[in-house]
């Protein structure tokens, strides 16, 4: 039994996770984003007394060299060695994991990746993210950013479209992340057609064959499919489960899959990119798996 947390910029959710990886919720509270002591106290309160290990999935990157977080939407925790600080405070083992990595570990172990040696799990939500699991183990990378396919230059080489170049949250101009998620799809539609619409409306118009939306989705698939094809060529995964808000549209994921398979070196006769659920439950299970697999022997 471990205590698992899923922490985002608006709420902290906690659950007990048993050996069978079923999560039973303990509670949830708003995230204190300005006061680090209150943030740690909220986690301690939800964990309660006891000595079960604590696994945390958080919307930030954890540097494997010193455990320090880079987390834009929880400013008080940015730059902090959260696992070490909680261990000192609570006297129990704590492991903190990036939320895309937690999703990937859960998906590879108990989801669509189960039984596959090589799983590249992708998030297409507000922005984009991803993580790689090989033979059941997360690939962390030297700096903790392995699998972050959204942070490199966006290109539209098939359609030749002129893309808007916007500075990304990571500091670089024109990242795939600025066009690949729901906000990016909306930005691209505004740029190409001068129409202000939210992502569900754009996708509905695309599925009805509306010409402006068809053009936007063609460019979107060029950008996202091209970037994913690059990553697939490097990792050559068995399966690419895709979760996040946009993955709730199966036609979009099928179109991404067709684009990626047409643009990768390796030939595949069956679907590579498949839609899945990336809700808080996956974060909790991934965090629980991580703290379990890093247990001292
Ligand atoms: Zn970026």
CSV table of C-alpha atoms and ligand atoms in Angstrom, one decimal:
chain,number,residue,atom,x,y,z
A,1,UNK,CA,0.0,0.0,0.0
A,2,UNK,CA,1.2,3.5,-0.9
A,3,UNK,CA,-0.2,7.0,-0.7
A,4,UNK,CA,-0.3,8.5,-4.1
A,5,UNK,CA,-0.9,12.2,-5.1
A,6,UNK,CA,-1.8,13.9,-8.3
A,7,UNK,CA,-0.9,17.5,-8.1
A,8,UNK,CA,-1.7,20.3,-10.5
A,9,UNK,CA,-2.0,24.0,-10.4
A,10,UNK,CA,-5.6,24.0,-9.1
A,11,UNK,CA,-6.0,20.9,-7.0
A,12,UNK,CA,-4.1,18.2,-5.0
A,13,UNK,CA,-5.8,14.8,-5.1
A,14,UNK,CA,-4.7,11.9,-2.8
A,15,UNK,CA,-5.5,8.2,-2.9
A,16,UNK,CA,-4.5,4.9,-1.3
A,17,UNK,CA,-3.2,2.6,-4.0
A,18,UNK,CA,-3.0,-1.2,-3.3
A,19,UNK,CA,-0.7,-3.8,-4.8
A,20,UNK,CA,-3.4,-4.5,-7.5
A,21,UNK,CA,-3.1,-0.8,-8.5
A,22,UNK,CA,-6.6,0.2,-7.6
A,23,UNK,CA,-6.9,3.7,-6.2
A,24,UNK,CA,-9.3,4.7,-3.5
A,25,UNK,CA,-9.6,8.4,-2.9
A,26,UNK,CA,-8.5,9.9,0.4
A,27,UNK,CA,-9.5,13.5,-0.5
A,28,UNK,CA,-8.7,16.6,-2.6
A,29,UNK,CA,-7.9,20.2,-1.7
A,30,UNK,CA,-7.1,23.4,-3.7
A,31,UNK,CA,-3.3,23.7,-4.4
A,32,UNK,CA,-1.6,26.4,-2.3
A,33,UNK,CA,0.4,27.9,-5.1
A,34,UNK,CA,2.1,30.9,-3.3
A,35,UNK,CA,3.1,29.4,0.1
A,36,UNK,CA,5.5,26.5,0.0
A,37,UNK,CA,5.0,25.6,3.7
A,38,UNK,CA,1.2,25.5,3.2
A,39,UNK,CA,1.8,23.4,0.1
A,40,UNK,CA,3.8,20.8,2.0
A,41,UNK,CA,1.4,20.9,4.9
A,42,UNK,CA,-1.5,20.2,2.6
A,43,UNK,CA,0.3,17.1,1.3
A,44,UNK,CA,1.2,16.0,4.9
A,45,UNK,CA,-2.5,16.5,6.0
A,46,UNK,CA,-3.8,14.3,3.2
A,47,UNK,CA,-1.2,11.6,3.7
A,48,UNK,CA,-2.1,11.4,7.4
A,49,UNK,CA,-0.1,9.5,10.0
A,50,UNK,CA,1.6,6.2,9.0
A,51,UNK,CA,4.7,5.1,7.3
A,52,UNK,CA,3.5,4.1,3.8
A,53,UNK,CA,5.7,5.4,1.0
A,54,UNK,CA,4.4,8.5,-0.8
A,55,UNK,CA,4.4,8.8,-4.6
A,56,UNK,CA,3.6,12.1,-6.3
A,57,UNK,CA,2.7,13.0,-9.8
A,58,UNK,CA,3.1,16.7,-10.5
A,59,UNK,CA,2.7,19.0,-13.5
A,60,UNK,CA,6.4,19.8,-13.6
A,61,UNK,CA,9.9,18.4,-14.5
A,62,UNK,CA,11.9,16.8,-11.8
A,63,UNK,CA,15.7,17.1,-12.2
A,64,UNK,CA,17.1,13.6,-11.5
A,65,UNK,CA,20.4,15.1,-10.3
A,66,UNK,CA,19.2,17.0,-7.4
A,67,UNK,CA,15.4,16.4,-7.2
A,68,UNK,CA,14.6,20.1,-7.9
A,69,UNK,CA,11.3,20.9,-9.6
A,70,UNK,CA,10.6,23.2,-12.6
A,71,UNK,CA,6.9,23.9,-12.2
A,72,UNK,CA,5.4,27.0,-13.8
A,73,UNK,CA,1.9,26.8,-12.4
A,74,UNK,CA,2.9,26.2,-8.8
A,75,UNK,CA,5.3,29.1,-8.2
A,76,UNK,CA,6.0,28.3,-4.5
A,77,UNK,CA,7.4,24.8,-5.5
A,78,UNK,CA,9.5,26.0,-8.4
A,79,UNK,CA,13.1,25.2,-7.8
A,80,UNK,CA,12.4,23.2,-4.6
A,81,UNK,CA,13.6,19.7,-3.9
A,82,UNK,CA,10.1,18.6,-3.0
A,83,UNK,CA,10.8,14.9,-2.3
A,84,UNK,CA,13.7,15.7,0.0
A,85,UNK,CA,11.8,18.4,1.8
A,86,UNK,CA,8.8,16.1,2.4
A,87,UNK,CA,11.0,13.2,3.5
A,88,UNK,CA,12.6,15.5,6.1
A,89,UNK,CA,9.2,16.7,7.3
A,90,UNK,CA,7.4,13.4,7.4
A,91,UNK,CA,10.1,10.8,8.0
A,92,UNK,CA,8.8,8.5,5.2
A,93,UNK,CA,10.0,7.7,1.7
A,94,UNK,CA,8.8,10.2,-1.0
A,95,UNK,CA,9.2,10.0,-4.8
A,96,UNK,CA,8.1,12.8,-7.1
A,97,UNK,CA,7.5,12.2,-10.8
A,98,UNK,CA,6.5,14.4,-13.8
A,99,UNK,CA,2.8,13.9,-14.7
A,100,UNK,CA,3.5,12.8,-18.3
A,101,UNK,CA,6.0,10.2,-17.0
A,102,UNK,CA,3.4,9.0,-14.4
A,103,UNK,CA,0.8,8.6,-17.2
A,104,UNK,CA,3.4,6.7,-19.3
A,105,UNK,CA,4.4,4.4,-16.5
A,106,UNK,CA,0.7,3.6,-15.7
A,107,UNK,CA,-0.2,3.2,-19.4
A,108,UNK,CA,2.8,0.9,-20.0
A,109,UNK,CA,2.1,-1.3,-16.9
A,110,UNK,CA,-1.7,-1.5,-16.6
A,111,UNK,CA,-3.0,0.2,-19.8
A,112,UNK,CA,-2.7,-0.2,-23.6
A,113,UNK,CA,1.1,-0.6,-23.3
A,114,UNK,CA,0.8,-3.7,-21.2
A,115,UNK,CA,2.7,-6.6,-22.8
A,116,UNK,CA,4.7,-4.2,-25.1
A,117,UNK,CA,8.5,-3.8,-24.5
A,118,UNK,CA,8.6,-0.2,-25.9
A,119,UNK,CA,5.9,2.4,-25.1
A,120,UNK,CA,6.0,6.0,-26.0
A,121,UNK,CA,3.0,7.6,-24.3
A,122,UNK,CA,1.8,11.0,-25.5
A,123,UNK,CA,-0.4,13.7,-23.9
A,124,UNK,CA,-2.3,16.0,-26.3
A,125,UNK,CA,-4.2,18.3,-23.8
A,126,UNK,CA,-3.9,22.0,-23.3
A,127,UNK,CA,-0.3,21.6,-24.5
A,128,UNK,CA,1.6,18.5,-25.4
A,129,UNK,CA,3.9,16.1,-23.5
A,130,UNK,CA,5.2,12.6,-23.5
A,131,UNK,CA,7.4,10.0,-21.9
A,132,UNK,CA,9.1,6.7,-22.9
A,133,UNK,CA,9.0,3.4,-21.0
A,134,UNK,CA,11.3,0.6,-22.1
A,135,UNK,CA,11.0,-2.9,-20.7
A,136,UNK,CA,8.7,-1.6,-17.9
A,137,UNK,CA,11.2,1.1,-16.8
A,138,UNK,CA,10.8,4.8,-17.3
A,139,UNK,CA,13.5,6.5,-19.3
A,140,UNK,CA,14.3,9.5,-17.2
A,141,UNK,CA,17.1,11.1,-19.2
A,142,UNK,CA,20.1,13.0,-17.9
A,143,UNK,CA,18.0,16.1,-17.0
A,144,UNK,CA,14.5,14.5,-16.5
A,145,UNK,CA,13.2,15.8,-19.9
A,146,UNK,CA,13.3,12.5,-21.9
A,147,UNK,CA,10.2,12.2,-24.1
A,148,UNK,CA,9.3,15.9,-24.2
A,149,UNK,CA,8.6,15.9,-28.0
A,150,UNK,CA,6.8,19.2,-27.8
A,151,UNK,CA,9.9,21.3,-27.2
A,152,UNK,CA,11.6,21.7,-30.5
A,153,UNK,CA,10.8,23.8,-33.6
A,154,UNK,CA,7.4,23.3,-35.3
A,155,UNK,CA,7.5,22.7,-39.0
A,156,UNK,CA,4.9,22.3,-41.7
A,157,UNK,CA,6.9,20.6,-44.4
A,158,UNK,CA,4.0,18.8,-46.2
A,159,UNK,CA,1.6,21.7,-46.5
A,160,UNK,CA,4.2,24.4,-46.7
A,161,UNK,CA,2.1,26.6,-44.4
A,162,UNK,CA,3.6,29.7,-42.8
A,163,UNK,CA,3.2,29.0,-39.0
A,164,UNK,CA,2.8,31.6,-36.3
A,165,UNK,CA,6.0,31.8,-34.2
A,166,UNK,CA,5.1,32.2,-30.5
A,167,UNK,CA,7.5,32.1,-27.6
A,168,UNK,CA,6.9,28.8,-25.7
A,169,UNK,CA,6.7,28.5,-21.9
A,170,UNK,CA,10.1,26.8,-22.0
A,171,UNK,CA,11.6,30.1,-23.4
A,172,UNK,CA,12.2,29.0,-27.0
A,173,UNK,CA,10.4,30.5,-30.0
A,174,UNK,CA,8.0,28.4,-32.1
A,175,UNK,CA,7.9,25.1,-30.2
A,176,UNK,CA,5.5,22.3,-31.3
A,177,UNK,CA,3.9,22.8,-27.9
A,178,UNK,CA,2.7,26.2,-29.0
A,179,UNK,CA,0.6,24.6,-31.8
A,180,UNK,CA,0.1,21.0,-30.8
A,181,UNK,CA,-2.4,21.1,-27.9
A,182,UNK,CA,-6.0,22.5,-27.7
A,183,UNK,CA,-4.7,26.1,-27.3
A,184,UNK,CA,-2.3,25.6,-30.2
A,185,UNK,CA,-5.1,24.3,-32.5
A,186,UNK,CA,-7.1,27.4,-31.6
A,187,UNK,CA,-4.1,29.6,-32.3
A,188,UNK,CA,-3.5,28.0,-35.6
A,189,UNK,CA,-7.1,28.4,-36.7
A,190,UNK,CA,-7.0,32.1,-35.7
A,191,UNK,CA,-3.8,32.5,-37.7
A,192,UNK,CA,-4.9,30.7,-40.8
A,193,UNK,CA,-8.5,31.7,-41.1
A,194,UNK,CA,-9.0,34.7,-38.7
A,195,UNK,CA,-11.7,32.7,-36.9
A,196,UNK,CA,-11.9,32.7,-33.1
A,197,UNK,CA,-13.3,29.3,-32.0
A,198,UNK,CA,-12.6,26.8,-29.3
A,199,UNK,CA,-11.0,23.4,-30.1
A,200,UNK,CA,-14.3,21.3,-29.8
A,201,UNK,CA,-16.0,23.8,-32.3
A,202,UNK,CA,-13.0,23.6,-34.7
A,203,UNK,CA,-13.0,19.7,-34.5
A,204,UNK,CA,-16.8,19.6,-35.1
A,205,UNK,CA,-16.4,21.9,-38.1
A,206,UNK,CA,-13.6,19.7,-39.5
A,207,UNK,CA,-15.7,16.6,-39.1
A,208,UNK,CA,-18.5,18.4,-41.0
A,209,UNK,CA,-16.1,19.3,-43.9
A,210,UNK,CA,-16.1,23.1,-43.3
A,211,UNK,CA,-13.3,24.3,-45.6
A,212,UNK,CA,-11.5,26.7,-43.1
A,213,UNK,CA,-11.4,23.9,-40.4
A,214,UNK,CA,-10.3,21.3,-43.0
A,215,UNK,CA,-7.4,23.6,-43.9
A,216,UNK,CA,-6.5,24.2,-40.2
A,217,UNK,CA,-6.6,20.5,-39.4
A,218,UNK,CA,-4.5,19.7,-42.5
A,219,UNK,CA,-1.7,22.1,-41.2
A,220,UNK,CA,-2.2,20.8,-37.6
A,221,UNK,CA,-1.7,17.2,-38.6
A,222,UNK,CA,1.3,18.2,-40.7
A,223,UNK,CA,2.9,19.9,-37.6
A,224,UNK,CA,1.9,17.3,-35.0
A,225,UNK,CA,2.3,14.2,-37.2
A,226,UNK,CA,5.7,15.4,-38.4
A,227,UNK,CA,7.0,16.0,-34.9
A,228,UNK,CA,5.7,12.7,-33.7
A,229,UNK,CA,7.2,10.9,-36.7
A,230,UNK,CA,10.6,12.4,-35.8
A,231,UNK,CA,10.2,10.9,-32.3
A,232,UNK,CA,8.9,7.6,-33.5
A,233,UNK,CA,11.9,7.3,-35.9
A,234,UNK,CA,14.3,7.8,-32.9
A,235,UNK,CA,12.5,5.5,-30.4
A,236,UNK,CA,10.7,3.0,-32.8
A,237,UNK,CA,8.1,2.2,-30.1
A,238,UNK,CA,5.7,-0.8,-30.2
A,239,UNK,CA,2.7,1.5,-29.4
A,240,UNK,CA,2.0,5.2,-28.8
A,241,UNK,CA,-1.0,5.6,-26.5
A,242,UNK,CA,-2.3,9.2,-26.7
A,243,UNK,CA,-4.3,10.7,-23.8
A,244,UNK,CA,-5.4,14.3,-22.9
A,245,UNK,CA,-8.4,16.4,-23.9
A,246,UNK,CA,-7.9,16.2,-27.6
A,247,UNK,CA,-7.6,12.4,-27.5
A,248,UNK,CA,-11.3,12.2,-26.6
A,249,UNK,CA,-11.9,12.8,-30.3
A,250,UNK,CA,-11.2,9.3,-31.9
A,251,UNK,CA,-11.3,10.7,-35.5
A,252,UNK,CA,-8.5,13.2,-34.6
A,253,UNK,CA,-6.3,10.4,-33.1
A,254,UNK,CA,-7.0,8.2,-36.2
A,255,UNK,CA,-5.9,11.1,-38.4
A,256,UNK,CA,-2.7,11.7,-36.4
A,257,UNK,CA,-2.0,7.9,-36.6
A,258,UNK,CA,-2.4,8.0,-40.4
A,259,UNK,CA,-0.1,11.0,-40.7
A,260,UNK,CA,2.6,9.5,-38.4
A,261,UNK,CA,2.6,6.1,-40.1
A,262,UNK,CA,2.9,7.8,-43.6
A,263,UNK,CA,5.9,9.7,-42.4
A,264,UNK,CA,8.0,7.2,-40.4
A,265,UNK,CA,10.8,5.0,-41.8
A,266,UNK,CA,9.4,1.8,-40.2
A,267,UNK,CA,6.4,0.4,-42.0
A,268,UNK,CA,3.5,-0.6,-39.8
A,269,UNK,CA,0.3,-2.4,-41.0
A,270,UNK,CA,-1.7,-1.7,-37.9
A,271,UNK,CA,-2.4,1.4,-35.8
A,272,UNK,CA,0.5,2.8,-33.8
A,273,UNK,CA,-1.1,5.9,-32.2
A,274,UNK,CA,-4.2,4.8,-30.2
A,275,UNK,CA,-6.5,6.9,-27.9
A,276,UNK,CA,-6.6,6.3,-24.2
A,277,UNK,CA,-7.7,8.1,-21.0
A,278,UNK,CA,-5.1,10.2,-19.2
A,279,UNK,CA,-7.2,11.3,-16.2
A,280,UNK,CA,-6.0,11.8,-12.6
A,281,UNK,CA,-6.3,8.1,-11.9
A,282,UNK,CA,-3.4,7.4,-14.3
A,283,UNK,CA,-1.3,10.0,-12.5
A,284,UNK,CA,-2.0,8.3,-9.1
A,285,UNK,CA,-1.2,4.8,-10.4
A,286,UNK,CA,2.0,6.0,-12.1
A,287,UNK,CA,3.1,7.8,-9.0
A,288,UNK,CA,2.4,4.6,-6.9
A,289,UNK,CA,4.3,2.4,-9.4
A,290,UNK,CA,7.2,4.8,-9.3
A,291,UNK,CA,7.6,4.9,-5.6
A,292,UNK,CA,7.2,1.1,-5.5
A,293,UNK,CA,9.7,0.3,-8.2
A,294,UNK,CA,12.3,2.7,-6.6
A,295,UNK,CA,11.9,0.9,-3.2
A,296,UNK,CA,15.2,0.1,-1.5
A,297,UNK,CA,15.9,-3.6,-1.6
B,1,LIG,ZN1,9.1,24.8,-25.7
